Structure formats: structure tokens, C-alpha cells
GROMACS .gro file of C-alpha atoms in nm:
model
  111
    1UNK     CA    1  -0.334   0.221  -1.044
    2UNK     CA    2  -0.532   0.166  -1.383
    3UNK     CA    3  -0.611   0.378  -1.666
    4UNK     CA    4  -0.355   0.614  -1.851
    5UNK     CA    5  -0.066   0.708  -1.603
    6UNK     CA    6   0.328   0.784  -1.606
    7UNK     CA    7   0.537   0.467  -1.487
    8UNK     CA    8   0.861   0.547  -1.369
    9UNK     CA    9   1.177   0.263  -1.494
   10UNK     CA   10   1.185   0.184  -1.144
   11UNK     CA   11   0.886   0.119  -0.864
   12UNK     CA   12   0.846  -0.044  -0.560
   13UNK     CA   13   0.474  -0.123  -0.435
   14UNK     CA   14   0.433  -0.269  -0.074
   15UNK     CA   15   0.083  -0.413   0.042
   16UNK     CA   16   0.046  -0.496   0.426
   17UNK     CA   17  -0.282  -0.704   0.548
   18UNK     CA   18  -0.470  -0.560   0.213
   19UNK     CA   19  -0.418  -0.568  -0.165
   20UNK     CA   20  -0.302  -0.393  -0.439
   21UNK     CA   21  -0.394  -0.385  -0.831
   22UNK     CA   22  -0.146  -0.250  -1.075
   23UNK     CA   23  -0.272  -0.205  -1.423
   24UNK     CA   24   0.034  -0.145  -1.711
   25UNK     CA   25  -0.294  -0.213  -2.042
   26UNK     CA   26  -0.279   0.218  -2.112
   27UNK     CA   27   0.030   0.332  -1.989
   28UNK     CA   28   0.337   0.530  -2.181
   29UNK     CA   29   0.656   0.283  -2.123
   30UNK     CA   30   0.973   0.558  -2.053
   31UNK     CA   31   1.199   0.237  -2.147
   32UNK     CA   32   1.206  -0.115  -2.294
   33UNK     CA   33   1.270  -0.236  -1.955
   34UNK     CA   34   1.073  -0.150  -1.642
   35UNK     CA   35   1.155  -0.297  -1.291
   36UNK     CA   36   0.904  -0.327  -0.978
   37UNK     CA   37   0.984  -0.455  -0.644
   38UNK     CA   38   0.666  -0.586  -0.543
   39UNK     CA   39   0.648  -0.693  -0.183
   40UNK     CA   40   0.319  -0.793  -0.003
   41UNK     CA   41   0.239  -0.905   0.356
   42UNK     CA   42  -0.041  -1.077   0.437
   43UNK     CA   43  -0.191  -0.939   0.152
   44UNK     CA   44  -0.194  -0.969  -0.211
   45UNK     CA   45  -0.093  -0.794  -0.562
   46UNK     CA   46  -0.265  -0.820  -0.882
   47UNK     CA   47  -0.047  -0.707  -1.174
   48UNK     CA   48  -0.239  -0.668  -1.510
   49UNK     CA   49  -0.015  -0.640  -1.839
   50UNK     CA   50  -0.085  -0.606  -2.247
   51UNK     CA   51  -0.049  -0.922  -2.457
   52UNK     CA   52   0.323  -0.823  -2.563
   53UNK     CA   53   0.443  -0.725  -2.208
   54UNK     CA   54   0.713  -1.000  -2.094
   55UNK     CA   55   0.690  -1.097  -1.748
   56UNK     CA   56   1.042  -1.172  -1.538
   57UNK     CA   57   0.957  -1.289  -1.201
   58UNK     CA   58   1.313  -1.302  -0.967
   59UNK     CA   59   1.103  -1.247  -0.665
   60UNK     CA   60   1.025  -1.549  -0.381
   61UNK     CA   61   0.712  -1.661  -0.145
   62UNK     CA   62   0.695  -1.748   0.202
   63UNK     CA   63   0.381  -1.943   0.286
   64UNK     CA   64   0.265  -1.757  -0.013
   65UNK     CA   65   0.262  -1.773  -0.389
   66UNK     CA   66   0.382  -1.596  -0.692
   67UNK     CA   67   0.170  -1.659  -1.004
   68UNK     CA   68   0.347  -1.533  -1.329
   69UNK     CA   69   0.155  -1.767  -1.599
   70UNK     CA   70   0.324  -1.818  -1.953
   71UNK     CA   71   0.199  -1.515  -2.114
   72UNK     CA   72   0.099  -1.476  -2.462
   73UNK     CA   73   0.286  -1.550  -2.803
   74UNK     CA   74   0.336  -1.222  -2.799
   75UNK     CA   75   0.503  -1.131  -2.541
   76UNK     CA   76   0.807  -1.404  -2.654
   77UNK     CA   77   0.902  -1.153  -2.902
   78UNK     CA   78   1.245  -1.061  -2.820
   79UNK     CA   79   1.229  -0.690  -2.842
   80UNK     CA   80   0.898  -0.691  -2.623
   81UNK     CA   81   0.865  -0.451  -2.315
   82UNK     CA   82   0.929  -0.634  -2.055
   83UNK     CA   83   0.845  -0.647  -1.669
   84UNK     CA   84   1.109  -0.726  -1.404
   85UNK     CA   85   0.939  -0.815  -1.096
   86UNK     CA   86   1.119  -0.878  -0.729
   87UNK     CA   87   1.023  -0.848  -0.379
   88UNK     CA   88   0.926  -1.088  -0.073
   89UNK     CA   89   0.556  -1.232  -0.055
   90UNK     CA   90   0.464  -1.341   0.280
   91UNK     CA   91   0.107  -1.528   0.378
   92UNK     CA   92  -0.024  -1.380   0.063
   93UNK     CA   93  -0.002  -1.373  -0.323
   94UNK     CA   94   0.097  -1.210  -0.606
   95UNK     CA   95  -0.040  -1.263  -0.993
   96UNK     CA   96   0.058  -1.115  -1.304
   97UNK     CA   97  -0.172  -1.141  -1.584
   98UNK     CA   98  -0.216  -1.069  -1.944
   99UNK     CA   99  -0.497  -0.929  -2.072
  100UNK     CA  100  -0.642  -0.718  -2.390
  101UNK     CA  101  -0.646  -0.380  -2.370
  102UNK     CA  102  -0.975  -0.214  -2.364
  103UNK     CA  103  -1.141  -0.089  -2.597
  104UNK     CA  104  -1.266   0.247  -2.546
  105UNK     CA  105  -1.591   0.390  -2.656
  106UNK     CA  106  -1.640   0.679  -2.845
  107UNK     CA  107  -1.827   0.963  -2.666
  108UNK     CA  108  -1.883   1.159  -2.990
  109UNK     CA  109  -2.278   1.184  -3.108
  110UNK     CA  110  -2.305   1.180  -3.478
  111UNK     CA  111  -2.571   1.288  -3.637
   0.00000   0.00000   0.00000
């Protein structure tokens, strides 16, 4: 999922021999507090969040890995949205990165 779409406060998001991308950057938060269970199987999950978005990782690997990073100054703020993540990740990986929004162009022609 990328682009401008409704997140529920709860998700779940399963990958099995393939991969997944999950882009929170334009996306209307219903709460402070969102929670995914993120599980992947010989696969892999790329999670993309804004610079404020705190990342909570209470998930585990299995001849696998789990990359969270430290996230931006940002997203220490302690009334930023934040991201709980949990699941399983077997032979494969999951990341969750921060990155800038983008910027979007405008499509107007002015004369």
C-alpha cells in the first residue's frame, strides 16, 4: 500500500515466499497509536514511515531479521504517532524506515 489510504488502529499483514511494502508518508492516522502484526515467511516487509512516526518493534526473527533503525529526532517527541509492530519473521526480513514525505507536483498550468 502507498499513496493516500485509510489505516485502520489495528492491521495484520502476512507475506509468504514474497514481499510486502507498506507505506504510512500520506495517510490519515484514526488514532495516536496504530498497531500492525506484521508476520513474513520466507519473505520480506518493507515498512516506510514520516520523520515524526515512532517505531515500537515487540516482534521476533527466526533465521531472519527485524530492522527498526533509530528514527529521526522527530519522532522522540513524546506525543508523536507512533507504530506498534509484532509478528513472527521467519527466513526473511522486515525494515521500517523513515523517510520525507513527498513532495507533490502541481498539475495546474498557469499562464
Amino acid at each position: 500500500r502507498k499513496g493516500q489510504w485509510h489505516v485502520e488502529p489495528t492491521m495484520t499483514a502476512v507475506t509468504v515466499f514474497g514481499g510486502a511494502s507498506i507505506d504510512f508518508r500520506e495517510v490519515q492516522l484514526p488514532a495516536q497509536e496504530i498497531r500492525l502484526h506484521a508476520s513474513s515467511m520466507f519473505g520480506g516487509m518493507e515498512i516506510i514511515v514520516p520523520p515524526e512516526m515512532r517505531v515500537v518493534d515487540s516482534g521476533f526473527a527466526l533465521f531472519g531479521g527485524r530492522d527498526i533503525g533509530s528514527g529521526s529526532a522527530e519522532a522522540h517527541d513524546p506525543n508523536a504517532p507512533v507504530l506498534r509492530l509484532s509478528g513472527i519473521t521467519l527466513f526473511g526480513g522486515l525494515s521500517a524506515k523513515h523517510k520525507a514525505r513527498k513532495a507533490h507536483k502541481n498539475k495546474d498550468i498557469g499562464y
